[in-house]
Each structure stands twice: as C-alpha cells, then as structure tokens.
Amino acid sequence: MGGCKKIGRLIGPYAYGDLTPREMNLVRRHLESCSRCAEEFKDTMKAVEIVPRDLPALSEEEMMRVTWAVKGAIGEQRKASSVIRRRSIALGLAAAGISAIAVGASVMFRDKSQPPAIVQQSEPQVPSPSPDVARDIKEIPDNAVRVTASESESESPTVLAEEPDQPRVTFGRAVSSLMSTASRRGNSVERLPGDVTDAATEQTAEPLPSDEGSTELAIPPVPDTPNNAELLPEHPE
Amino acid sequence: MVSAEATRYVQEDRLLIARFKAGEEEAFDRLMASHLDKVFGFAWSLLLDREEALDAAQEVFVRLHAALPKFREESNLSAWLYRVCMNHCIDRKRRAKRAERTMTEEEWERLQGPVSSDPLWSVEQSELRTAIGSAVGTLPPRQRAAFVLRHYNLLSVKETAETMGCSEGAVKAHLSRATATLRVRLKEYMTPRF
C-alpha cells in the first residue's frame, strides 16, 4: 500500500491527537483498511501508555532550596553589575582626565618648539639650512678652526642619527653643538660621506678651501661654554 | 487548540510580568512558584538526574529574572521557559558529555506512585522502569524534548514548535520518530503480564 509510509509518519502525532482534523480522518480511514498499520498503531499506543504520565514533583525542601538559590544568584548578579558600573564610571573619568592632560601637553609643546628638521646619518637628504646657519657659514672669520668629524664620532650628532627615537633636532642646533664641542677641543671637522651637511648647505655657503676627496667645513670659533648642554637637543619628558 | 485553563495561566503570567516590570519584586516569586515544578520536571526528563535538574531549573529562573524587564507582553512565558530550559539542558549534557543514564529507583517510585507488595510485581516493575528509562534516555535531545513536552502535556504542538524554534510539522516528525523508537525498544514489555 502506497500510503503506509506516509501514515506511519503520522501515527505518533495521531496517538497524541496532534494532527489536523483532515489528517486525523486520513489516518483513521487507513487504519481501518490496513491491518499492518493498525498493529503498528496499537503497539505505539501501548508504548505511550507504559511511559508514566506524571513528571517527578519537587519536594517542599527542594522547592525552597531552588527558590533561595535563585534569589542568591540574582543578588550576586546585582552586586556584580553595580561594581562593574562603578568601575566603568571611574575608568571613564580617568580616561577623560588623561585625555585632557595629553591635549594640554601637546598644545604647550606646539607653542614652544620649532618645526623640526630631521638629522639622519643614513639618509643624507637634509632640508635646507635655516637662515641662521647660512649666515653663520657665510660669516666665517679667518681664524676659523677645522674640526675632524672622525675624532668626534662619539659626540651627539652620531648618536642622534643612530637612535630613531631621539628627539628631532634642528639642523642649526646640531651644527652649533658640533662646532662648540670641536672648538673646545681645538680640532677640525672632516665631513664623512653621507654626513650631516649636504649640498644645500654648500650652495648657500661661500666656497671654502678644501682638500680633494674631503669636504671641509670652516667653522667660526665658538667661545668655550661651560654649559654646553644648552646646545644639545632637548629631551622631551 | 488552547484550553481555557491554559489561556487563564497565560493571562495570569502577563499580569505578573507587568507587575514585575512596575517594580513589584514579589511578582517574580509568584511566577517562579507557578512554573518551577514543571520546569524542573522538564529538566529532569531531559537530564534524568535530579540534582542536575534542580541546578538547571535554578539557572532558568535566574535567566528569567534578567530577561523579564525586556520581556514582550505577547510572548508566551511557558514556551520561553521550556525553550531556555531545553537549550540549557542540551548544552549541559554536551559539556558534561556524560553517558546517558537511566532513572534511579527513587525517581521511578516517585513516578509510579504506590508500590505493590507482590515481590514478582516489584521485579517486573524494576525491569520495566529500567527499560523505559533506557528507551527515553537514548532518544536524541530534540526528539526527547518534543516527546516530553507532548507526552506530559506541558505544551500544545504550536507552543512546542515555538519552544523548539521549529515548525509544527517538525514537532510532529520528532514525535513520530520518538514514539517509533519507544515502540521498538519497549515491545517485549507490552505483553499482558504488565
């Protein structure tokens, strides 16, 4: 019988009266004419009847236990959520304070510092010297001293170029620092290939007497300043 | 097909939910008192463990308390409770990866009611309870949920479908497979000796 498979799928819900009236009629008529399906339905009903109809009930003590456990858990949740709320507010205030300090600090630094030019040893592209430097170079007196850079490698310009995190230094300051140190030692500076000064500086400066293969920079004498640290770049706090 | 009694319970639930939303904490206690027994029974039928079922029922009502402020008025609280309970029990079983267990003697006695003094009857009942527990316990979780919700008349087909997040046709299919499994597994216990 072609309908047995379809009816077989409806027998379970039929036993519980869960079919639509149309489906109920369909199954009822089929069971009247098909003994095999009728037998299946009878066994299904027996199986359903064997399984008890009552769910286990809670005892009075269990009822109280669950009720108090639920209330306790709700209380804990409330406590936890209030702590989280308080912490969120405190964190929000702290974040706002830090932001305000950061903004204030950035405004202060912007006011005080010059727009920086980067000094890099590895990349010889240095921006044009400031007008101060050009003037210094032009106004070189006759008693200018030569400082050999190789002898002062350990001085600040080299260190500055090697440490990317160091503060950015203006070209004028770096040269002044180098010159002051050198003048104190009475040395001469020999520019290394790829060193700080560049073609831009040479274009603005007057031609100086130089040896072949090495560019020399004539530097005016700088008075020996005990407080040489003033010439060094400032480290931000 | 929703009975008048069921409609009355639904209306009572809605009233209590509204009172809870208005700030009356006692309304939650009354909701819990009226649903705890059935939720526990449903959890027990899925977990077949009394302590686990108590824990599951507790968890369901903690979640209800958190969900009530945003509970929609038109929602069916019973369906919501059984759905949360079903999902929680399935998760619980999955996490624990426990082997399916059968009912304990005590659990069976609670179901069976008064026990005959006939020793033969007692042995037979013991066998039967083991067989039923084993048969129900081996049903896949969703088949078991559909069977329990309908067999214990906890919800209508429509509400069961809502609870299980499936169509009414799917509920009937689960019910059909569950009863077919029980019929096969309990066949030898259907003789007149019982």
Short mmCIF file of C-alpha atoms in Angstrom, two decimals, chain A residues 8-13 15-20 23 39-44 46-59 62-63 65-67 69-71 73-74 77-78, chain B residues 1 25 28-29 32 36-38 40-42 44-45 50-51 54 57-58 61-62 65-66 108 110-112 128 132 136 147 150-152 154 157 172 175-176 179 182-183 186-187 189-190:
data_model
loop_
_atom_site.label_atom_id
_atom_site.label_comp_id
_atom_site.label_asym_id
_atom_site.label_seq_id
_atom_site.Cartn_x
_atom_site.Cartn_y
_atom_site.Cartn_z
CA GLY A 8 3.47 5.59 9.51
CA ARG A 9 4.92 9.08 9.99
CA LEU A 10 1.57 10.33 11.32
CA ILE A 11 0.92 7.54 13.81
CA GLY A 12 2.95 9.11 16.64
CA PRO A 13 1.21 12.51 16.49
CA ALA A 15 -1.61 8.88 19.26
CA TYR A 16 -1.38 12.27 20.95
CA GLY A 17 -4.22 13.82 18.93
CA ASP A 18 -1.82 16.31 17.41
CA LEU A 19 -2.98 16.07 13.79
CA THR A 20 -5.28 18.38 11.91
CA GLU A 23 -5.06 14.25 8.81
CA GLU A 39 -0.99 -3.22 14.51
CA GLU A 40 1.72 -0.60 14.50
CA PHE A 41 -0.67 1.94 15.93
CA LYS A 42 -1.75 -0.48 18.66
CA ASP A 43 1.89 -1.06 19.68
CA THR A 44 2.55 2.65 19.66
CA LYS A 46 0.88 0.55 24.34
CA ALA A 47 4.37 2.05 24.41
CA VAL A 48 2.99 5.51 25.09
CA GLU A 49 0.80 4.17 27.88
CA ILE A 50 3.69 2.34 29.55
CA VAL A 51 5.63 5.55 29.97
CA PRO A 52 4.31 7.28 33.09
CA ARG A 53 2.31 10.46 32.62
CA ASP A 54 3.47 12.27 35.71
CA LEU A 55 6.70 14.15 35.97
CA PRO A 56 8.58 13.93 39.25
CA ALA A 57 7.48 16.67 41.59
CA LEU A 58 9.66 18.87 43.74
CA SER A 59 9.56 18.29 47.44
CA GLU A 62 13.74 21.23 47.16
CA MET A 63 11.32 23.99 46.23
CA ARG A 65 16.28 25.28 48.05
CA VAL A 66 15.87 26.30 44.41
CA THR A 67 13.96 29.47 45.34
CA ALA A 69 19.42 29.66 45.28
CA VAL A 70 17.73 31.74 42.56
CA LYS A 71 17.38 34.71 44.90
CA ALA A 73 22.21 34.25 42.37
CA ILE A 74 20.11 37.32 41.49
CA GLN A 77 24.37 39.46 39.84
CA ARG A 78 23.06 42.78 41.10
CA MET B 1 -6.15 24.19 20.42
CA GLU B 25 9.64 42.02 43.03
CA PHE B 28 8.66 37.24 40.26
CA ASP B 29 8.30 34.96 43.27
CA MET B 32 8.57 31.12 39.93
CA LEU B 36 9.11 25.85 38.97
CA ASP B 37 7.60 22.38 39.27
CA LYS B 38 7.02 21.96 35.55
CA PHE B 40 12.07 21.07 36.99
CA GLY B 41 10.09 18.11 35.62
CA PHE B 42 11.02 19.02 32.08
CA TRP B 44 14.61 16.11 34.80
CA SER B 45 13.10 14.33 31.80
CA ARG B 50 17.50 15.04 39.97
CA GLU B 51 20.38 17.24 41.16
CA LEU B 54 17.46 21.25 40.16
CA ALA B 57 15.75 24.88 36.94
CA GLN B 58 17.63 27.36 39.10
CA PHE B 61 14.79 31.25 36.67
CA VAL B 62 17.92 33.32 37.12
CA HIS B 65 14.75 37.38 36.17
CA ALA B 66 17.33 39.01 33.91
CA TRP B 108 10.85 5.69 39.41
CA ARG B 110 8.05 8.96 42.55
CA LEU B 111 6.60 8.41 39.10
CA GLN B 112 4.86 5.16 39.79
CA LEU B 128 10.17 -2.12 33.11
CA ILE B 132 11.63 2.83 29.89
CA VAL B 136 13.63 7.52 26.75
CA PHE B 147 8.16 13.79 23.28
CA ARG B 150 3.70 16.47 24.39
CA HIS B 151 3.63 13.31 26.49
CA TYR B 152 3.38 15.23 29.75
CA LEU B 154 3.24 20.61 29.05
CA VAL B 157 2.04 21.39 19.35
CA LYS B 172 5.20 16.02 14.64
CA LEU B 175 7.20 12.94 17.96
CA SER B 176 6.70 10.28 15.32
CA THR B 179 7.26 7.04 19.54
CA LEU B 182 9.87 3.63 22.08
CA ARG B 183 7.58 1.16 20.35
CA LEU B 186 9.57 -1.45 24.67
CA LYS B 187 7.96 -4.13 22.52
CA TYR B 189 7.22 -5.24 27.78
CA MET B 190 3.87 -4.86 26.09
#
